CSV table of C-alpha atoms and ligand atoms in Angstrom, one decimal:
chain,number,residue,atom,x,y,z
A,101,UNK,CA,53.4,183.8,-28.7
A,102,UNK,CA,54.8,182.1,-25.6
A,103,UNK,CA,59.1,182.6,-26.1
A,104,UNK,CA,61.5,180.3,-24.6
A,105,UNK,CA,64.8,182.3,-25.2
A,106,UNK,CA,67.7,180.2,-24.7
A,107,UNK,CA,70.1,181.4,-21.6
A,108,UNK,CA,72.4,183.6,-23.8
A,109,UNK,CA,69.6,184.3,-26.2
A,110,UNK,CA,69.8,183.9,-30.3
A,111,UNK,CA,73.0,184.1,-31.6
A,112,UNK,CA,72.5,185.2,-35.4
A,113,UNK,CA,75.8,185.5,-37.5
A,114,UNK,CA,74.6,186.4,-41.1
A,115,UNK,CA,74.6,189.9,-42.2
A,116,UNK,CA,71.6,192.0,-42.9
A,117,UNK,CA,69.4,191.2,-46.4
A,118,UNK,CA,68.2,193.2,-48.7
A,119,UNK,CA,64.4,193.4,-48.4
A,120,UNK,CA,62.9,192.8,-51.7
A,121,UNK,CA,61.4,196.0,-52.5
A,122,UNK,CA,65.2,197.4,-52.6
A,123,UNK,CA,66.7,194.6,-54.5
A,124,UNK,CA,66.0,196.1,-57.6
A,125,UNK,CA,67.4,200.0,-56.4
A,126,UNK,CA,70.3,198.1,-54.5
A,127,UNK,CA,71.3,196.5,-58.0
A,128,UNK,CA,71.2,199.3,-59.9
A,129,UNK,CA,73.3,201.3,-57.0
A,130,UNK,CA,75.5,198.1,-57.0
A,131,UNK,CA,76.4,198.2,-61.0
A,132,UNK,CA,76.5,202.1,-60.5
A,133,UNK,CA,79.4,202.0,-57.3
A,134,UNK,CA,81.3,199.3,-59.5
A,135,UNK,CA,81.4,201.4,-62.5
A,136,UNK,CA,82.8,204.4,-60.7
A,137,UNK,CA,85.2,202.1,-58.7
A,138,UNK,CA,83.9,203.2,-55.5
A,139,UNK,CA,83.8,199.8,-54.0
A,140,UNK,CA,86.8,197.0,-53.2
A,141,UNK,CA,88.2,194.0,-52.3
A,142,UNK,CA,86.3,192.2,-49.7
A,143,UNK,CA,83.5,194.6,-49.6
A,144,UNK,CA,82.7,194.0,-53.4
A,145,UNK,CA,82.7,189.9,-52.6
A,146,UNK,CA,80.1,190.3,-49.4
A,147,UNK,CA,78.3,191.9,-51.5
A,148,UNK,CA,78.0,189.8,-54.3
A,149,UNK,CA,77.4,187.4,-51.7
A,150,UNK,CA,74.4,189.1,-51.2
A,151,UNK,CA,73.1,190.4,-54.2
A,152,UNK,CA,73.4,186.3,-55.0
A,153,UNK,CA,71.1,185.1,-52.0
A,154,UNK,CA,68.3,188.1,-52.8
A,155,UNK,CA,68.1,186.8,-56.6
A,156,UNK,CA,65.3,184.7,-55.7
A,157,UNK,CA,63.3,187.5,-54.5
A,158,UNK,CA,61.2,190.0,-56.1
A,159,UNK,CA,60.1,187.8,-59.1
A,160,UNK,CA,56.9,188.5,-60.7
A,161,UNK,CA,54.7,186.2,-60.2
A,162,UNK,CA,50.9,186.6,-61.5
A,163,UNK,CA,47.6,185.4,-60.1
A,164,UNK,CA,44.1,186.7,-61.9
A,165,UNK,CA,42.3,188.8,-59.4
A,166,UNK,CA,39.5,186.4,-57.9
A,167,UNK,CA,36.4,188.8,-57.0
A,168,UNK,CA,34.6,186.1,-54.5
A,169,UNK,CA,37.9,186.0,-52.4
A,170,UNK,CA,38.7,190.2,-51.7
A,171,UNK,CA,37.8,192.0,-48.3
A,172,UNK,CA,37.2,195.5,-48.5
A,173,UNK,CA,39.3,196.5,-46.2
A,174,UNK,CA,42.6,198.6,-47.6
A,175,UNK,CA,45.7,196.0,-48.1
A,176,UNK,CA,48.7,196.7,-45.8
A,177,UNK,CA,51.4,198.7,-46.9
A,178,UNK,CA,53.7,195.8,-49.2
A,179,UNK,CA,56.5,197.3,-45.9
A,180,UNK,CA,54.3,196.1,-43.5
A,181,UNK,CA,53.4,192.4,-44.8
A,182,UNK,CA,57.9,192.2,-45.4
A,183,UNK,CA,59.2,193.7,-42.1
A,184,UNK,CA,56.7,192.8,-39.4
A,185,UNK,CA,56.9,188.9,-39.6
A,186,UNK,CA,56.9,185.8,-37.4
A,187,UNK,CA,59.1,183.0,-39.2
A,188,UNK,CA,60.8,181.5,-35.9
A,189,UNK,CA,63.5,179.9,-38.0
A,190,UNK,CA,65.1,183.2,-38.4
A,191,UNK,CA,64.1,184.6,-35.0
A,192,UNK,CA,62.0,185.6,-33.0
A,193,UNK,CA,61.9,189.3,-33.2
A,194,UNK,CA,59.7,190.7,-35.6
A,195,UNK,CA,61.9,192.3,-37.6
A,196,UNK,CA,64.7,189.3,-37.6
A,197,UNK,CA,62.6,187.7,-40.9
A,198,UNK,CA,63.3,190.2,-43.0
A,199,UNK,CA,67.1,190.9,-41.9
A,200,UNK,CA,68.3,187.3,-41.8
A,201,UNK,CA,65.9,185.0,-44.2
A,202,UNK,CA,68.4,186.3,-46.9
A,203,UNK,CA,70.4,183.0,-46.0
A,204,UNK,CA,66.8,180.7,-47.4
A,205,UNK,CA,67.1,179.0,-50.5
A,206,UNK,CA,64.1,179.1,-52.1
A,207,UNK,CA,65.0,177.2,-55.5
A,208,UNK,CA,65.5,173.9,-55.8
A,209,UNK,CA,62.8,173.1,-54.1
A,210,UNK,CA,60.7,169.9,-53.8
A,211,UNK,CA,57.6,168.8,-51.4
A,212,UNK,CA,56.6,165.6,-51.1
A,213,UNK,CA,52.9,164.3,-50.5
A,214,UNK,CA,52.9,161.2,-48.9
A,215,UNK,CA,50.6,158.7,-45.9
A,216,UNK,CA,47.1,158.1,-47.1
A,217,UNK,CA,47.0,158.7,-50.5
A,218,UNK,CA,46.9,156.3,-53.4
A,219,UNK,CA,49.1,158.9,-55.6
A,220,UNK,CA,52.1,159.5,-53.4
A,221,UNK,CA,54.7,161.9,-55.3
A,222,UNK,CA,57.5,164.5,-54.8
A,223,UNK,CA,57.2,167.8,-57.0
A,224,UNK,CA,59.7,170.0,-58.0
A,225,UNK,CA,58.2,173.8,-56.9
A,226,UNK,CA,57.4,174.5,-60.8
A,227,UNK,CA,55.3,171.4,-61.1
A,228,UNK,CA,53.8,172.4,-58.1
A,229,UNK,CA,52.8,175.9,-59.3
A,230,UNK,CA,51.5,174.9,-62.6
A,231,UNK,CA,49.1,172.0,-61.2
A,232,UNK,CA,45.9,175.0,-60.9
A,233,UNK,CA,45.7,178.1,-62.3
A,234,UNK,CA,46.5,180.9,-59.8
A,235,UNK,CA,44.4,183.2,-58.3
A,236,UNK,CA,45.1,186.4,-56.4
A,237,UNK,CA,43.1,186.7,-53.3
A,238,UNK,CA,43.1,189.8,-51.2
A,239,UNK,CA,42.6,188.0,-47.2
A,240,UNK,CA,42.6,189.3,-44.0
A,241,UNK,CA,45.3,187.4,-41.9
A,242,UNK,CA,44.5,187.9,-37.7
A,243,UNK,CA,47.9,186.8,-35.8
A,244,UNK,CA,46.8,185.3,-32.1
A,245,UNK,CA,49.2,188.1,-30.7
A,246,UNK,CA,46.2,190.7,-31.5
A,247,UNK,CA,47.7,192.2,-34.4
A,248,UNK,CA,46.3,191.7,-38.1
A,249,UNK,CA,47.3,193.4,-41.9
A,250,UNK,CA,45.4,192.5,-44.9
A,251,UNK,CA,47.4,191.1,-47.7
A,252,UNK,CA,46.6,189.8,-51.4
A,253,UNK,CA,48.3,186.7,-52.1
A,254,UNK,CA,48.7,184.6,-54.6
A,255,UNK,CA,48.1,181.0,-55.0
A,256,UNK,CA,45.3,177.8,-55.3
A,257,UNK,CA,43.0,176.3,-53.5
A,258,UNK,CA,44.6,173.6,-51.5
A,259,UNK,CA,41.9,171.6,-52.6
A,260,UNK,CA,43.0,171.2,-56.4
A,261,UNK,CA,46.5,169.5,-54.9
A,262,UNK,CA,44.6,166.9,-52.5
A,263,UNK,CA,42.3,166.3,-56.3
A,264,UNK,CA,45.3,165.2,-57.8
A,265,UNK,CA,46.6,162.6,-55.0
A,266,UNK,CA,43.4,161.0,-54.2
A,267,UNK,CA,43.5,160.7,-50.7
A,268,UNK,CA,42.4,157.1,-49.1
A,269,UNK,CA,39.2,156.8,-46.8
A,270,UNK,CA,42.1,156.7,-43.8
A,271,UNK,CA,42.9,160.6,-44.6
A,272,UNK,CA,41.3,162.1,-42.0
A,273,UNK,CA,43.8,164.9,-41.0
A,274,UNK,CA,46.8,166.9,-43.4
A,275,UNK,CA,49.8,167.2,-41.7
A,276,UNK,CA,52.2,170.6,-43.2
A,277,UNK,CA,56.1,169.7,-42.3
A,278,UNK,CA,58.3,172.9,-43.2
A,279,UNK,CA,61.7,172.9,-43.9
A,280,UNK,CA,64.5,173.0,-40.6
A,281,UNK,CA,68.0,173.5,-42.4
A,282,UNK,CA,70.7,175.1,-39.5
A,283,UNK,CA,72.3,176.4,-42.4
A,284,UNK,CA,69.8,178.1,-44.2
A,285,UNK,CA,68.0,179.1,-40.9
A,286,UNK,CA,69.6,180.6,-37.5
A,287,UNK,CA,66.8,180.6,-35.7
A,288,UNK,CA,66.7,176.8,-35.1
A,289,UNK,CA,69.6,177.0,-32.8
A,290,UNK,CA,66.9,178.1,-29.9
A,291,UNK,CA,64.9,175.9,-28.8
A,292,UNK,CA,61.8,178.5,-29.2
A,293,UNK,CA,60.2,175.2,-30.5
A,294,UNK,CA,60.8,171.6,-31.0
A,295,UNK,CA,62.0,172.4,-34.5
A,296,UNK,CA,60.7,171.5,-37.5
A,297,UNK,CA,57.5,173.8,-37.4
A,298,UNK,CA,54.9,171.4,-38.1
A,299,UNK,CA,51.1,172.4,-38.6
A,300,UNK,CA,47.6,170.6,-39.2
A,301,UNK,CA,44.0,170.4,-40.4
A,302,UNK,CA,41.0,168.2,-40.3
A,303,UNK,CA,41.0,167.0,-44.0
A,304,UNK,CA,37.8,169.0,-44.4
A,305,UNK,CA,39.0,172.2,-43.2
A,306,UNK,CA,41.9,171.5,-46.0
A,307,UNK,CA,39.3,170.9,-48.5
A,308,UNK,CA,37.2,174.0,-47.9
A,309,UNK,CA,37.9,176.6,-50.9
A,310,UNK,CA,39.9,179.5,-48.9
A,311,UNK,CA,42.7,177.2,-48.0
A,312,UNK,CA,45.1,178.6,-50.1
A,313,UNK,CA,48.8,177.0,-51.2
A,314,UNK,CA,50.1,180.0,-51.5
A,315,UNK,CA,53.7,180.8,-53.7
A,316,UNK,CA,53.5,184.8,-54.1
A,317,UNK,CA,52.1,187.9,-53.0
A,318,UNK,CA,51.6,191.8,-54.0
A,319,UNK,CA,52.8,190.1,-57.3
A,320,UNK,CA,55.6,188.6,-56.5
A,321,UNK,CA,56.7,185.7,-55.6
A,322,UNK,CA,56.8,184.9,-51.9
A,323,UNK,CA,59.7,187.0,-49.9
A,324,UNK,CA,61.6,184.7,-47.9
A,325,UNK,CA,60.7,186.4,-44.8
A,326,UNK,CA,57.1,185.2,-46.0
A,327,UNK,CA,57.5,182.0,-46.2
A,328,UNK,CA,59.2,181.0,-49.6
A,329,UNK,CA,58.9,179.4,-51.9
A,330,UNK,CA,55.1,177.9,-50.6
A,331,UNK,CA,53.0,178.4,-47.6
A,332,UNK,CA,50.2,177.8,-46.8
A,333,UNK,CA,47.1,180.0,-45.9
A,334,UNK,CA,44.2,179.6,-44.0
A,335,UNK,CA,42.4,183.1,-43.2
A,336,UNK,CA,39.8,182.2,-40.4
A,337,UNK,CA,42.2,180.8,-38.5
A,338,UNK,CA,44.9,182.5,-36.3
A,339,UNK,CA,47.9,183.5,-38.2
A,340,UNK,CA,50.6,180.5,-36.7
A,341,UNK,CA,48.6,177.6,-38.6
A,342,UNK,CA,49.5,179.4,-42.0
A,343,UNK,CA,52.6,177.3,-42.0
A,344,UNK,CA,56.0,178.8,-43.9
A,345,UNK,CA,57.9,177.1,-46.0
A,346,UNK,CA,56.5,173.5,-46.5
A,347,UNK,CA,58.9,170.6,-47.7
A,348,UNK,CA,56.0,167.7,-46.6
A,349,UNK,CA,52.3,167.2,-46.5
A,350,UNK,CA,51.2,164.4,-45.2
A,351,UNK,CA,47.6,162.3,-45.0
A,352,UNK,CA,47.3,160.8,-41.6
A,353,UNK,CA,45.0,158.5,-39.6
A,354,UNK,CA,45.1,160.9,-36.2
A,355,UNK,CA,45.0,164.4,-35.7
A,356,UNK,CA,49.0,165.6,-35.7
A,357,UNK,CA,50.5,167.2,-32.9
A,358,UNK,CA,51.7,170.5,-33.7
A,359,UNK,CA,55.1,172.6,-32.9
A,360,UNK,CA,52.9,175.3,-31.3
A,361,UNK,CA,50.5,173.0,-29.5
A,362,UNK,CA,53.2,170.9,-28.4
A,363,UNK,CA,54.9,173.9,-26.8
A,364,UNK,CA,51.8,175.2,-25.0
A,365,UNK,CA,48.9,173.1,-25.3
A,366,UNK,CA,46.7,174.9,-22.9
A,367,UNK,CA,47.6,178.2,-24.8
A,368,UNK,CA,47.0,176.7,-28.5
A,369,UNK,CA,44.9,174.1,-29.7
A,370,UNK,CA,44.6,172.1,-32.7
A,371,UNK,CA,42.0,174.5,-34.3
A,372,UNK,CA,42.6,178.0,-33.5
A,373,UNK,CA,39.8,179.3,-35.5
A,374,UNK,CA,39.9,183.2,-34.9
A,375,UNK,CA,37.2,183.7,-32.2
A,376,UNK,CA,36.7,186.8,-30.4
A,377,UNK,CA,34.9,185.3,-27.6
A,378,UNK,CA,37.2,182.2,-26.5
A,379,UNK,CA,40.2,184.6,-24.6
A,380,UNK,CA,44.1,183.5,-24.8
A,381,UNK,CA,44.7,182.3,-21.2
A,382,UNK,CA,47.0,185.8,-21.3
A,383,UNK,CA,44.9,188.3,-23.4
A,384,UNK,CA,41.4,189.1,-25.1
A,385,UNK,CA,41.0,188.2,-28.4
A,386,UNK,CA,37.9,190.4,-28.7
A,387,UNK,CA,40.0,192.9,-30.5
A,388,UNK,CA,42.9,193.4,-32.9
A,389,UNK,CA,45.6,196.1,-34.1
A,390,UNK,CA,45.8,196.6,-38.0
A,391,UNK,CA,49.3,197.1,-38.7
A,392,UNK,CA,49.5,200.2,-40.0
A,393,UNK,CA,46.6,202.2,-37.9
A,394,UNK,CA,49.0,202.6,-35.0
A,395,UNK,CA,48.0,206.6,-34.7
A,396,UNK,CA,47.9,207.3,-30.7
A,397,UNK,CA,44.2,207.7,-31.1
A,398,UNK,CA,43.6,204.8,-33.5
A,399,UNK,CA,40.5,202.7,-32.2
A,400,UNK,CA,41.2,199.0,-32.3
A,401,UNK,CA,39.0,197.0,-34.1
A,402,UNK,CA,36.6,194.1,-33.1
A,403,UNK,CA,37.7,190.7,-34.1
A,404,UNK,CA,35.1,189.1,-36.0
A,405,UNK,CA,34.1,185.2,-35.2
A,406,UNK,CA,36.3,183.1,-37.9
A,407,UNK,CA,38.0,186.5,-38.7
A,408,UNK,CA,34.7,187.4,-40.8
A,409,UNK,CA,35.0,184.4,-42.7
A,410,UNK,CA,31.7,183.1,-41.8
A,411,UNK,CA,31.6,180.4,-44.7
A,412,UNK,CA,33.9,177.6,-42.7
A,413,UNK,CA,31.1,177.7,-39.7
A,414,UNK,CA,28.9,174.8,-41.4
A,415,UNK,CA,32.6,172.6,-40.5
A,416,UNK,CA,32.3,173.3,-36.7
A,417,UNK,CA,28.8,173.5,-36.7
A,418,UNK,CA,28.7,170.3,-34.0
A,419,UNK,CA,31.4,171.3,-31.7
A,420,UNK,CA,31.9,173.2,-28.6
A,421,UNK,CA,34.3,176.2,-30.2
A,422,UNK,CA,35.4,177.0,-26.4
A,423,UNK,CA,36.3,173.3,-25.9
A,424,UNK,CA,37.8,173.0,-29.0
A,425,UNK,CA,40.2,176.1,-29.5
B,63,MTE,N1,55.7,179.2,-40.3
B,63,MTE,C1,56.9,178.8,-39.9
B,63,MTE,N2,57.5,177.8,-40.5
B,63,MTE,N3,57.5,179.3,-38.8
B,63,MTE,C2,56.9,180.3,-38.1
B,63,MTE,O1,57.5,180.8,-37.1
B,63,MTE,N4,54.9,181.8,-37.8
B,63,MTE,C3,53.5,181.8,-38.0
B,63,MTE,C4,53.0,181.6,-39.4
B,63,MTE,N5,53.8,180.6,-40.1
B,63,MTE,C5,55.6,180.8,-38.5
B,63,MTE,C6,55.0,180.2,-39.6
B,63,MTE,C7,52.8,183.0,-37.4
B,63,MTE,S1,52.8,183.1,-35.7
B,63,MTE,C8,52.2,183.9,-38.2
B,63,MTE,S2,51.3,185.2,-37.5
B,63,MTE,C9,52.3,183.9,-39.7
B,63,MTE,O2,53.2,182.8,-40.1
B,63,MTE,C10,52.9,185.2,-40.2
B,63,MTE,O3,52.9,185.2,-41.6
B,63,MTE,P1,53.5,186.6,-42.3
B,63,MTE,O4,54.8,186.8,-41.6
B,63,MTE,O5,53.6,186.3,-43.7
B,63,MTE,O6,52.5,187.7,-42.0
């Protein structure tokens, strides 16, 4: 993505996290380096500090396994989907997500749904959960850098949430406002973006069955680095419109103006439906890296027009995809 790095760069003052994968190990070591008196004073508070901010992490969360919504293709290694992550609010190297979302708190957490509906309302995050029955879906997610991992999430249609709010005949677009706390996130102190991260769909592309409201993955709940404690996803489009993190949807009138679009217009429209034949202004798109093939003599593979999802092309069946990217 196109990075405006401030003049001295990101300054990012927490300490490392604890993936979640380890929290369980790193508790068990924790409990064990107490017993034998091994660790002290200050040490022993930092970390405490930091087994506290990881407790959110790692929960099981369960989805039943939805057969019409699984690619073939092998899932990415659970390493891959938690280390290799764009979530500007905590930086913007691929590898800062995982080291410094520790600082995110997930829980409480509230979003509210508000503009042109005639059932405006704020929900808590376990309302939110328990308003459809998840589903785990196994989707292929294609970031507009060229990269791509396939990951099963775990989640509802988007769909069943827009049901319950009955949107007015004004709805025409959703707008997806995610959270921009300077204490919980370091990132926002660069100007990367014009903070908060703010994302968008034609209400019928947020209607259509694979966009998912997404709270977990591999059976978990969400990792912070992943967008906790909801996000959404939309798997025919490039990766940056699956917003992180949502605190606000709104129904408008007019078609919102994104973070990303905003930045770079020229570089990133509205739609950014993954299309191998409409190039970034800086690189083909007619190809992609799975993360996790990276062998030296690993063949790319081809992108594939809506990122194989060819369900959503009846929604762009009148338009000029080259026009509208
Ligand atoms: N959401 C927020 N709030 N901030 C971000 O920087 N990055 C986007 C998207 N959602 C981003 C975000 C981009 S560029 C991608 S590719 C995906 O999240 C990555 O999701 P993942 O890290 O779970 O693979």
């Amino acid at each position: 993505m196109l990075i405006k790095r401030s003049p001295n760069g990101i300054e990012i003052p927490f300490p490392s996290e604890i993936t979640p994968q380890h929290i369980f190990e790193s508790r068990r070591n924790f409990i064990r380096q107490i017993a034998l008196g091994s660790i002290a004073g200050g040490a022993l508070l930092e970390m405490a500090g930091r087994q506290a901010l990881a407790q959110n992490s790692g929960q099981k969360l369960a989805g039943k396994p939805n057969p019409a919504y699984v690619v073939m293709d092998r899932p990415s290694a659970y390493k891959d989907a938690t280390t290799y992550n764009n979530f500007y609010e905590f930086g913007t190297d691929k590898a800062d997500p995982a080291k410094y979302a520790g600082s995110l708190k997930p829980r409480p957490w509230s979003i509210v749904i508000e503009g042109e509906v005639k059932k405006p309302v704020m929900l808590d995050l376990d309302s939110l959960i328990k308003l459809a029955p998840l589903e785990e879906r196994i989707y292929r997610l294609r970031c507009v850098e060229g990269w791509s991992m396939v990951i099963p999430w775990i989640g509802y249609s988007l769909s069943a949430l827009i049901k319950k709010v009955e949107p007015t005949g004004n709805a025409k677009f959703i707008e997806f406002v995610t959270l921009a706390d300077p204490k919980q996130m370091p990132g926002l102190r660069s100007p990367v973006l014009d903070w908060p991260y703010v994302e968008g769909l034609r209400i019928d592309e947020a209607n259509h069955p694979l966009a998912l409201l997404t709270f977990g993955m591999y059976g978990e709940v969400l990792p912070h680095q992943n967008g906790a404690p909801v996000r959404i996803v939309l798997p025919w489009k490039y990766g940056f419109k699956s917003a992180k993190s949502i605190v606000k949807i709104r129904f408008v009138r007019e078609q919102p103006k994104t973070a990303w679009s905003r930045a770079a217009p020229q570089e990133y429209g509205f739609y950014s439906n993954v299309n191998p034949a409409v190039d970034h202004p800086r690189w083909s798109q007619a190809s992609e890296r799975r993360i996790g093939e990276d062998g030296f003599f690993t063949r790319k593979r081809k992108t594939l027009m809506f990122n194989g999802y060819n369900e959503v092309a009846s929604l762009y069946a009148e338009m000029d995809l080259g026009k509208f990217f």
